[in-house]
Tab-separated table of C-alpha atoms in Angstrom:
chain	number	residue	atom	x	y	z
A	1	UNK	CA	0.008	-0.002	-0.061
A	2	UNK	CA	1.190	3.442	-0.664
A	3	UNK	CA	2.137	5.736	2.207
A	4	UNK	CA	1.606	9.418	2.366
A	5	UNK	CA	2.914	10.872	-0.693
A	6	UNK	CA	4.081	14.412	-1.325
A	7	UNK	CA	5.026	16.373	-4.410
A	8	UNK	CA	7.267	17.877	-5.508
A	9	UNK	CA	10.299	16.529	-3.297
A	10	UNK	CA	12.293	19.583	-3.873
A	11	UNK	CA	11.686	23.033	-5.274
A	12	UNK	CA	13.422	26.416	-5.471
A	13	UNK	CA	11.395	29.594	-5.483
A	14	UNK	CA	12.226	33.375	-5.447
A	15	UNK	CA	11.256	35.823	-2.626
A	16	UNK	CA	7.765	37.142	-3.463
A	17	UNK	CA	6.590	34.107	-5.410
A	18	UNK	CA	3.736	31.726	-4.699
A	19	UNK	CA	4.049	27.938	-4.094
A	20	UNK	CA	1.736	25.094	-4.067
A	21	UNK	CA	2.594	21.741	-2.335
A	22	UNK	CA	0.552	18.613	-2.628
A	23	UNK	CA	-0.135	15.731	-0.387
A	24	UNK	CA	-2.038	12.557	-0.995
A	25	UNK	CA	-2.940	10.585	2.151
A	26	UNK	CA	-2.969	6.936	2.826
A	27	UNK	CA	-5.947	5.241	1.260
A	28	UNK	CA	-9.009	5.546	3.625
A	29	UNK	CA	-7.308	8.325	5.777
A	30	UNK	CA	-9.636	11.482	5.969
A	31	UNK	CA	-7.423	13.805	7.772
A	32	UNK	CA	-4.403	15.546	6.593
A	33	UNK	CA	-2.203	17.920	8.602
A	34	UNK	CA	0.739	20.096	7.547
A	35	UNK	CA	3.870	20.720	9.374
A	36	UNK	CA	6.858	23.058	8.747
A	37	UNK	CA	10.277	21.777	9.776
A	38	UNK	CA	12.961	24.596	9.660
A	39	UNK	CA	16.413	23.158	9.554
A	40	UNK	CA	17.732	22.157	12.970
A	41	UNK	CA	14.293	22.401	14.594
A	42	UNK	CA	11.335	20.158	15.287
A	43	UNK	CA	8.215	20.336	13.038
A	44	UNK	CA	5.575	22.937	13.775
A	45	UNK	CA	2.070	22.529	13.086
A	46	UNK	CA	0.473	24.634	10.318
A	47	UNK	CA	-3.071	23.205	9.552
A	48	UNK	CA	-5.278	20.196	9.952
A	49	UNK	CA	-8.121	19.237	7.706
A	50	UNK	CA	-10.691	16.667	8.169
A	51	UNK	CA	-13.444	15.809	5.907
A	52	UNK	CA	-12.585	19.009	3.713
A	53	UNK	CA	-12.975	21.377	6.589
A	54	UNK	CA	-10.170	23.168	8.395
A	55	UNK	CA	-10.053	21.807	12.082
A	56	UNK	CA	-6.911	23.247	13.354
A	57	UNK	CA	-4.631	26.046	12.600
A	58	UNK	CA	-1.162	26.887	14.127
A	59	UNK	CA	0.454	30.186	14.579
A	60	UNK	CA	1.385	31.035	11.060
A	61	UNK	CA	0.598	34.125	8.999
A	62	UNK	CA	-2.318	34.476	6.511
A	63	UNK	CA	0.010	34.005	3.706
A	64	UNK	CA	-0.202	30.284	4.350
A	65	UNK	CA	-3.485	28.626	3.333
A	66	UNK	CA	-4.678	25.052	2.532
A	67	UNK	CA	-7.472	22.953	1.322
A	68	UNK	CA	-8.575	19.503	1.154
A	69	UNK	CA	-10.264	17.850	-1.948
A	70	UNK	CA	-13.213	15.371	-2.093
A	71	UNK	CA	-10.614	12.531	-2.596
A	72	UNK	CA	-9.001	13.801	0.774
A	73	UNK	CA	-5.810	14.975	-0.915
A	74	UNK	CA	-4.605	18.369	0.208
A	75	UNK	CA	-2.672	21.471	-1.053
A	76	UNK	CA	-0.729	23.812	0.933
A	77	UNK	CA	-0.283	27.360	-0.562
A	78	UNK	CA	2.184	30.021	0.549
A	79	UNK	CA	1.999	33.413	-0.976
A	80	UNK	CA	4.627	36.331	-0.919
A	81	UNK	CA	7.478	33.961	-0.034
A	82	UNK	CA	10.046	35.060	2.333
A	83	UNK	CA	13.568	33.606	2.903
A	84	UNK	CA	12.397	32.318	6.311
A	85	UNK	CA	9.798	30.140	4.516
A	86	UNK	CA	12.823	27.947	3.429
A	87	UNK	CA	11.904	24.585	5.236
A	88	UNK	CA	10.986	21.037	4.951
A	89	UNK	CA	7.135	20.779	4.588
A	90	UNK	CA	5.654	17.540	6.008
A	91	UNK	CA	2.296	16.073	5.496
A	92	UNK	CA	0.647	13.640	7.831
A	93	UNK	CA	-2.517	11.659	7.404
A	94	UNK	CA	-4.664	9.858	10.016
A	95	UNK	CA	-7.829	7.639	9.637
A	96	UNK	CA	-9.893	9.940	12.007
A	97	UNK	CA	-9.574	13.522	13.171
A	98	UNK	CA	-7.942	12.564	16.456
A	99	UNK	CA	-4.681	11.128	14.971
A	100	UNK	CA	-3.242	10.637	18.359
A	101	UNK	CA	-5.227	7.494	18.897
A	102	UNK	CA	-4.225	5.602	15.787
A	103	UNK	CA	-1.196	7.528	14.862
A	104	UNK	CA	-0.243	10.056	12.371
A	105	UNK	CA	1.726	8.794	9.231
A	106	UNK	CA	4.144	11.325	7.683
A	107	UNK	CA	5.192	11.643	4.228
A	108	UNK	CA	8.915	12.303	3.211
A	109	UNK	CA	8.333	15.968	2.816
A	110	UNK	CA	8.861	18.737	0.304
A	111	UNK	CA	12.082	20.591	0.634
A	112	UNK	CA	11.483	24.334	-0.247
A	113	UNK	CA	14.276	26.583	-0.800
A	114	UNK	CA	13.579	30.394	-1.131
A	115	UNK	CA	16.288	32.359	-2.697
B	1	UNK	CA	-0.049	25.053	26.323
B	2	UNK	CA	1.485	21.654	26.214
B	3	UNK	CA	5.120	21.371	25.378
B	4	UNK	CA	8.101	19.000	25.457
B	5	UNK	CA	11.862	19.649	26.261
B	6	UNK	CA	14.527	17.470	24.805
B	7	UNK	CA	17.808	17.453	26.905
B	8	UNK	CA	20.906	17.295	24.714
B	9	UNK	CA	20.630	18.323	21.017
B	10	UNK	CA	23.392	15.632	20.232
B	11	UNK	CA	24.162	12.379	21.775
B	12	UNK	CA	27.111	10.146	20.806
B	13	UNK	CA	27.330	6.399	21.886
B	14	UNK	CA	29.434	3.491	20.913
B	15	UNK	CA	27.914	0.517	18.993
B	16	UNK	CA	26.468	-1.817	21.503
B	17	UNK	CA	26.259	0.842	24.257
B	18	UNK	CA	22.968	1.926	26.023
B	19	UNK	CA	21.040	4.664	24.250
B	20	UNK	CA	19.228	7.164	26.517
B	21	UNK	CA	17.419	10.108	24.946
B	22	UNK	CA	15.669	12.468	27.450
B	23	UNK	CA	12.250	14.142	27.036
B	24	UNK	CA	10.362	16.073	29.608
B	25	UNK	CA	6.848	17.304	29.126
B	26	UNK	CA	4.813	20.096	30.412
B	27	UNK	CA	1.015	19.527	30.560
B	28	UNK	CA	-1.734	20.268	32.757
B	29	UNK	CA	-3.791	17.096	31.724
B	30	UNK	CA	-2.662	13.599	31.111
B	31	UNK	CA	-0.737	13.776	27.852
B	32	UNK	CA	-0.391	11.505	24.863
B	33	UNK	CA	3.432	11.285	24.157
B	34	UNK	CA	5.348	10.277	21.269
B	35	UNK	CA	8.780	9.489	19.868
B	36	UNK	CA	9.482	9.759	16.281
B	37	UNK	CA	12.694	9.064	14.293
B	38	UNK	CA	13.927	10.936	11.171
B	39	UNK	CA	16.603	9.609	9.035
B	40	UNK	CA	18.468	12.045	6.650
B	41	UNK	CA	16.277	13.520	3.955
B	42	UNK	CA	13.182	11.423	5.097
B	43	UNK	CA	9.985	12.188	6.916
B	44	UNK	CA	9.061	11.171	10.403
B	45	UNK	CA	8.566	7.488	11.574
B	46	UNK	CA	6.706	6.723	14.680
B	47	UNK	CA	8.690	4.729	17.170
B	48	UNK	CA	6.243	4.398	19.991
B	49	UNK	CA	3.506	6.197	21.729
B	50	UNK	CA	1.955	6.519	25.119
B	51	UNK	CA	-1.706	6.838	25.589
B	52	UNK	CA	-2.398	6.379	29.262
B	53	UNK	CA	-2.371	2.481	29.030
B	54	UNK	CA	0.924	0.702	30.272
B	55	UNK	CA	3.664	3.292	31.517
B	56	UNK	CA	6.343	1.148	29.857
B	57	UNK	CA	5.879	1.467	26.260
B	58	UNK	CA	7.713	-0.868	23.738
B	59	UNK	CA	8.322	0.465	20.250
B	60	UNK	CA	9.948	-0.721	16.998
B	61	UNK	CA	13.624	-1.434	16.445
B	62	UNK	CA	14.190	-2.371	20.104
B	63	UNK	CA	13.333	1.037	21.596
B	64	UNK	CA	11.179	1.629	24.695
B	65	UNK	CA	10.201	4.447	26.782
B	66	UNK	CA	8.856	4.921	30.318
B	67	UNK	CA	6.161	7.342	31.235
B	68	UNK	CA	7.028	8.857	34.742
B	69	UNK	CA	4.364	11.162	35.947
B	70	UNK	CA	6.328	12.155	39.110
B	71	UNK	CA	9.143	13.239	37.002
B	72	UNK	CA	7.262	14.468	34.014
B	73	UNK	CA	9.564	12.582	31.819
B	74	UNK	CA	9.311	10.114	28.855
B	75	UNK	CA	12.820	9.058	28.219
B	76	UNK	CA	13.595	6.942	25.187
B	77	UNK	CA	16.089	3.892	25.666
B	78	UNK	CA	17.509	1.095	23.813
B	79	UNK	CA	19.755	-1.449	25.529
B	80	UNK	CA	22.258	-1.752	22.586
B	81	UNK	CA	22.949	0.670	19.853
B	82	UNK	CA	23.209	-0.240	16.357
B	83	UNK	CA	24.922	1.790	13.550
B	84	UNK	CA	21.552	1.957	11.836
B	85	UNK	CA	20.073	3.897	14.806
B	86	UNK	CA	21.968	7.016	13.836
B	87	UNK	CA	19.203	9.728	13.209
B	88	UNK	CA	17.344	12.425	14.537
B	89	UNK	CA	14.827	11.574	17.284
B	90	UNK	CA	11.857	13.912	18.214
B	91	UNK	CA	9.648	13.803	21.265
B	92	UNK	CA	6.026	15.116	20.798
B	93	UNK	CA	2.909	15.731	22.854
B	94	UNK	CA	-0.489	15.923	21.608
B	95	UNK	CA	-2.119	19.260	22.088
B	96	UNK	CA	-5.508	19.938	23.670
B	97	UNK	CA	-8.279	18.615	21.410
B	98	UNK	CA	-5.680	16.197	20.047
B	99	UNK	CA	-5.614	17.888	16.672
B	100	UNK	CA	-1.987	18.411	16.296
B	101	UNK	CA	1.393	17.426	17.767
B	102	UNK	CA	3.973	19.788	19.500
B	103	UNK	CA	7.417	18.495	18.934
B	104	UNK	CA	10.623	19.080	20.784
B	105	UNK	CA	13.689	20.459	19.035
B	106	UNK	CA	15.141	17.127	18.418
B	107	UNK	CA	18.219	15.021	19.594
B	108	UNK	CA	20.718	13.817	16.891
B	109	UNK	CA	22.045	10.362	17.864
B	110	UNK	CA	25.534	9.484	16.596
B	111	UNK	CA	26.702	5.793	16.877
B	112	UNK	CA	30.431	5.419	16.895
B	113	UNK	CA	31.932	2.018	15.645
């Protein structure tokens, strides 16, 4: 069975540009969460989506947005990129909204570099 | 707000030696606690989790952790380190409402031959 898949694996963007990152959860998983991992730090929670609705939001500016599609895949959008947005963006899926019970499964991430 | 603190950003052990990675939590309610491992250029893999059942939790790859409420700790141990254990390890706690994880800053484990 396929795990959590993220695309692209790497990309380079220029300051001020916009970026879209994509995530496909494990088949049957209805919850998708996004995390940002800056080099040398632990991941930080950005969003959780469950049944296509935003269920949680971390402390990130409005430049960050996301959505979940009917097939439960998700996109993370970042506008007006800053150098500080350079990070590994991780997607995690879970069967239900409370992923702590059955566990979150993480993808391998998208490495975003802003120059 | 719930948080975890990982003591020691780098830990180095010899192959075959005991591995001890420290994690202390701050929570006003009984937490769910997790240990994840991250290999270079990869995502996070769940090693084990505590969800208020047994206080001694066994995970994959020979790792285990003990929940100690009196010490607010959830340290990760492995009796004998293997070269393949070299990686970054993260302790995490589930937040109120259990909709997200709050991670520590990580501990990089080096295993010397």
